mmCIF file with all atom_site columns, C-alpha atoms in Angstrom:
data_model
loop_
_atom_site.group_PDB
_atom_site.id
_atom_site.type_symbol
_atom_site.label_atom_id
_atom_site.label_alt_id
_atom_site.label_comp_id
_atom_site.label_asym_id
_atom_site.label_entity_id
_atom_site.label_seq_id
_atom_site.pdbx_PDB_ins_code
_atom_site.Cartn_x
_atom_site.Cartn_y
_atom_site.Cartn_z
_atom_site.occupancy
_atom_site.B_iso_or_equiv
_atom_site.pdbx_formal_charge
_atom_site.auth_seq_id
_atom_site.auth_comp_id
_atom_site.auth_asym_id
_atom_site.auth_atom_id
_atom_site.pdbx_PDB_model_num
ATOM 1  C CA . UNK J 1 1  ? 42.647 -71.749 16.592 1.00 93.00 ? 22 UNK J CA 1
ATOM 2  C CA . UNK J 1 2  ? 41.237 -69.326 19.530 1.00 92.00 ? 23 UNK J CA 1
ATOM 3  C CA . UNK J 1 3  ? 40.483 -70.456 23.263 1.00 93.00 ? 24 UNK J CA 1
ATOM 4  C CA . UNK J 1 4  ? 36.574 -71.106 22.505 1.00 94.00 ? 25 UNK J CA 1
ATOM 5  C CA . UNK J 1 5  ? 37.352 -73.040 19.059 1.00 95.00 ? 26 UNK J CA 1
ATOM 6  C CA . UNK J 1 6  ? 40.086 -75.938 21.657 1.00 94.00 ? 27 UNK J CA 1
ATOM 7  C CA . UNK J 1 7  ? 37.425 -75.331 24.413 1.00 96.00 ? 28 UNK J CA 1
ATOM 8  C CA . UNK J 1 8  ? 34.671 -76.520 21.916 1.00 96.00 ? 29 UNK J CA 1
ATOM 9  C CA . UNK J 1 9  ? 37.028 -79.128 20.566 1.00 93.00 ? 30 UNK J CA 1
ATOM 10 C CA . UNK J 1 10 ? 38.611 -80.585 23.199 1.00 93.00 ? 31 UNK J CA 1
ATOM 11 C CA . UNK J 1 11 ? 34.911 -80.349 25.334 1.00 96.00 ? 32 UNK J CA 1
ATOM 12 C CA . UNK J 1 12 ? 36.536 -78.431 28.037 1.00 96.00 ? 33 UNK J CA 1
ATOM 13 C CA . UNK J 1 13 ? 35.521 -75.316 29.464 1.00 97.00 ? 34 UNK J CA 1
ATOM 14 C CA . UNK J 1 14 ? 37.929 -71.918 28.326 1.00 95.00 ? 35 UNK J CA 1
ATOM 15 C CA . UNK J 1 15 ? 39.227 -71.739 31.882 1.00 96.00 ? 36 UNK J CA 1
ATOM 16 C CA . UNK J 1 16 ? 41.383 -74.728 31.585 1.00 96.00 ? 37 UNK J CA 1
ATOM 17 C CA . UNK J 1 17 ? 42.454 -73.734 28.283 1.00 96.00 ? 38 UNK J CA 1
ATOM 18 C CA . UNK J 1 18 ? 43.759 -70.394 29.785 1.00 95.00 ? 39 UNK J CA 1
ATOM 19 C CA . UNK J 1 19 ? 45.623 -72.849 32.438 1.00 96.00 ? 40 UNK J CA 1
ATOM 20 C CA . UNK J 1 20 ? 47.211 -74.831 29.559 1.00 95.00 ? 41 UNK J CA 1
ATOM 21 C CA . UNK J 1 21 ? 48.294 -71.708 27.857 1.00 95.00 ? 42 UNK J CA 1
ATOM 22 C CA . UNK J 1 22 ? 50.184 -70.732 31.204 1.00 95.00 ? 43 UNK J CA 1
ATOM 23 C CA . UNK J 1 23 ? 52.136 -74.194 31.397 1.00 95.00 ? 44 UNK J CA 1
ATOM 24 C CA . UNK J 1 24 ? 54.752 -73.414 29.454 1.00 93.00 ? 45 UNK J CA 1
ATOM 25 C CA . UNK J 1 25 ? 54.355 -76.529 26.576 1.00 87.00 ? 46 UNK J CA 1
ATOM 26 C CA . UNK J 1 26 ? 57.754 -78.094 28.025 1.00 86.00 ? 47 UNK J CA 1
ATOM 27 C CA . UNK J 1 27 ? 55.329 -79.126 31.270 1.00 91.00 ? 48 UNK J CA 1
ATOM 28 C CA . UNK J 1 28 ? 52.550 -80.266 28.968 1.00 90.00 ? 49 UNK J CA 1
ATOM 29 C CA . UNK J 1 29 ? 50.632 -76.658 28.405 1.00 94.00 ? 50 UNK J CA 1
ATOM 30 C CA . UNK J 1 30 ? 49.740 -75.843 25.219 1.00 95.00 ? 51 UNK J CA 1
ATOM 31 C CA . UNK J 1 31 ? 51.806 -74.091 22.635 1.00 95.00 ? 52 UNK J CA 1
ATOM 32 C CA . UNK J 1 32 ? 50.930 -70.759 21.131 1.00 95.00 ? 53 UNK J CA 1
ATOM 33 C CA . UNK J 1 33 ? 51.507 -67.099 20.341 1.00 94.00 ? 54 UNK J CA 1
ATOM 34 C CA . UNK J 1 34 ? 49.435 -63.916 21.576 1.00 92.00 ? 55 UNK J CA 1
ATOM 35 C CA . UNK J 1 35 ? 48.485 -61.686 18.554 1.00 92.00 ? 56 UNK J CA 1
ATOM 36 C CA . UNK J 1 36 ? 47.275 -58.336 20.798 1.00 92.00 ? 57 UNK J CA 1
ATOM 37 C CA . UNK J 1 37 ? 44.765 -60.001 23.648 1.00 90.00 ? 58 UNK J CA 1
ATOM 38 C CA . UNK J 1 38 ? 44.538 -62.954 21.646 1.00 91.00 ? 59 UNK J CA 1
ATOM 39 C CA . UNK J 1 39 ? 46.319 -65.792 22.158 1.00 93.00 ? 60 UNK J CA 1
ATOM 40 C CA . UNK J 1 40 ? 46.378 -68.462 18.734 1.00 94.00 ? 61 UNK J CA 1
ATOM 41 C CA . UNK J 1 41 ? 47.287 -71.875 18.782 1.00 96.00 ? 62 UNK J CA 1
ATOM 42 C CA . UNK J 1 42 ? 48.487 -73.091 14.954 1.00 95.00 ? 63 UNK J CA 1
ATOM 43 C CA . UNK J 1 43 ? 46.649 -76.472 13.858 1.00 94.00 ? 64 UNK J CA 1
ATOM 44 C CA . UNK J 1 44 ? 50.031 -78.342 13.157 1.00 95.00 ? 65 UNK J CA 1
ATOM 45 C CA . UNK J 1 45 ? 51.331 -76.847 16.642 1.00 94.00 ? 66 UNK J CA 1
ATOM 46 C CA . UNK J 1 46 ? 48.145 -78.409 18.338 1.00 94.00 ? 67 UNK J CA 1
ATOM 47 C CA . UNK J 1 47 ? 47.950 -81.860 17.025 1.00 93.00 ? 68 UNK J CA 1
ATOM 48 C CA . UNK J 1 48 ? 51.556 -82.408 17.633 1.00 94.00 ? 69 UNK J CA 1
ATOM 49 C CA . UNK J 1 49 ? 50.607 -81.785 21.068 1.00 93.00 ? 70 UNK J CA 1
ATOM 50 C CA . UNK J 1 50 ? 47.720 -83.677 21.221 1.00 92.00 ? 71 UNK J CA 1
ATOM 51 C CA . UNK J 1 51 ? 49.389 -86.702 19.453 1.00 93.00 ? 72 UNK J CA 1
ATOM 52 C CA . UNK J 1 52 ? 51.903 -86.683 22.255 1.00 91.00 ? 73 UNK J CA 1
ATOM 53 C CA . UNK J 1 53 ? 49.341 -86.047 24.887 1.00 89.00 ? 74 UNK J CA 1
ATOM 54 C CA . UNK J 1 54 ? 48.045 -89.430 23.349 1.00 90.00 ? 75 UNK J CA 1
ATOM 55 C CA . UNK J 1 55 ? 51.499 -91.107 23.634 1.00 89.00 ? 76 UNK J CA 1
ATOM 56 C CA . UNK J 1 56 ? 51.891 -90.241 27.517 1.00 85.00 ? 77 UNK J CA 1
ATOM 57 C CA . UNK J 1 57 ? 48.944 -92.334 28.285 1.00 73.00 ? 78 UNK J CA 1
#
């Protein structure tokens, strides 16, 4: 998934998806890879996270 498909998702603007990519995922960012410019976040990778982001509340 790219930075405009979580932004879309999650109904949260790109900038704060570029913040959660530089919180390393130990601190609650978001975990994922940079392929050239790009940075990719895999699907299982993502709603792991989100499942525990669901946990911590």
């Amino acid at each position: 998934m790219t930075a405009n498909q979580l932004a879309d998702f999650l109904g949260i603007s790109r900038k704060t998806i570029y913040k959660l990519f530089q919180t390393p995922s130990v601190h609650g960012g978001i975990p994922h890879s940079k392929v050239g410019e790009t940075n990719i976040v895999d699907k299982d990778d993502f709603i792991h996270w989100i499942m525990n982001k669901k946990k911590e509340k």
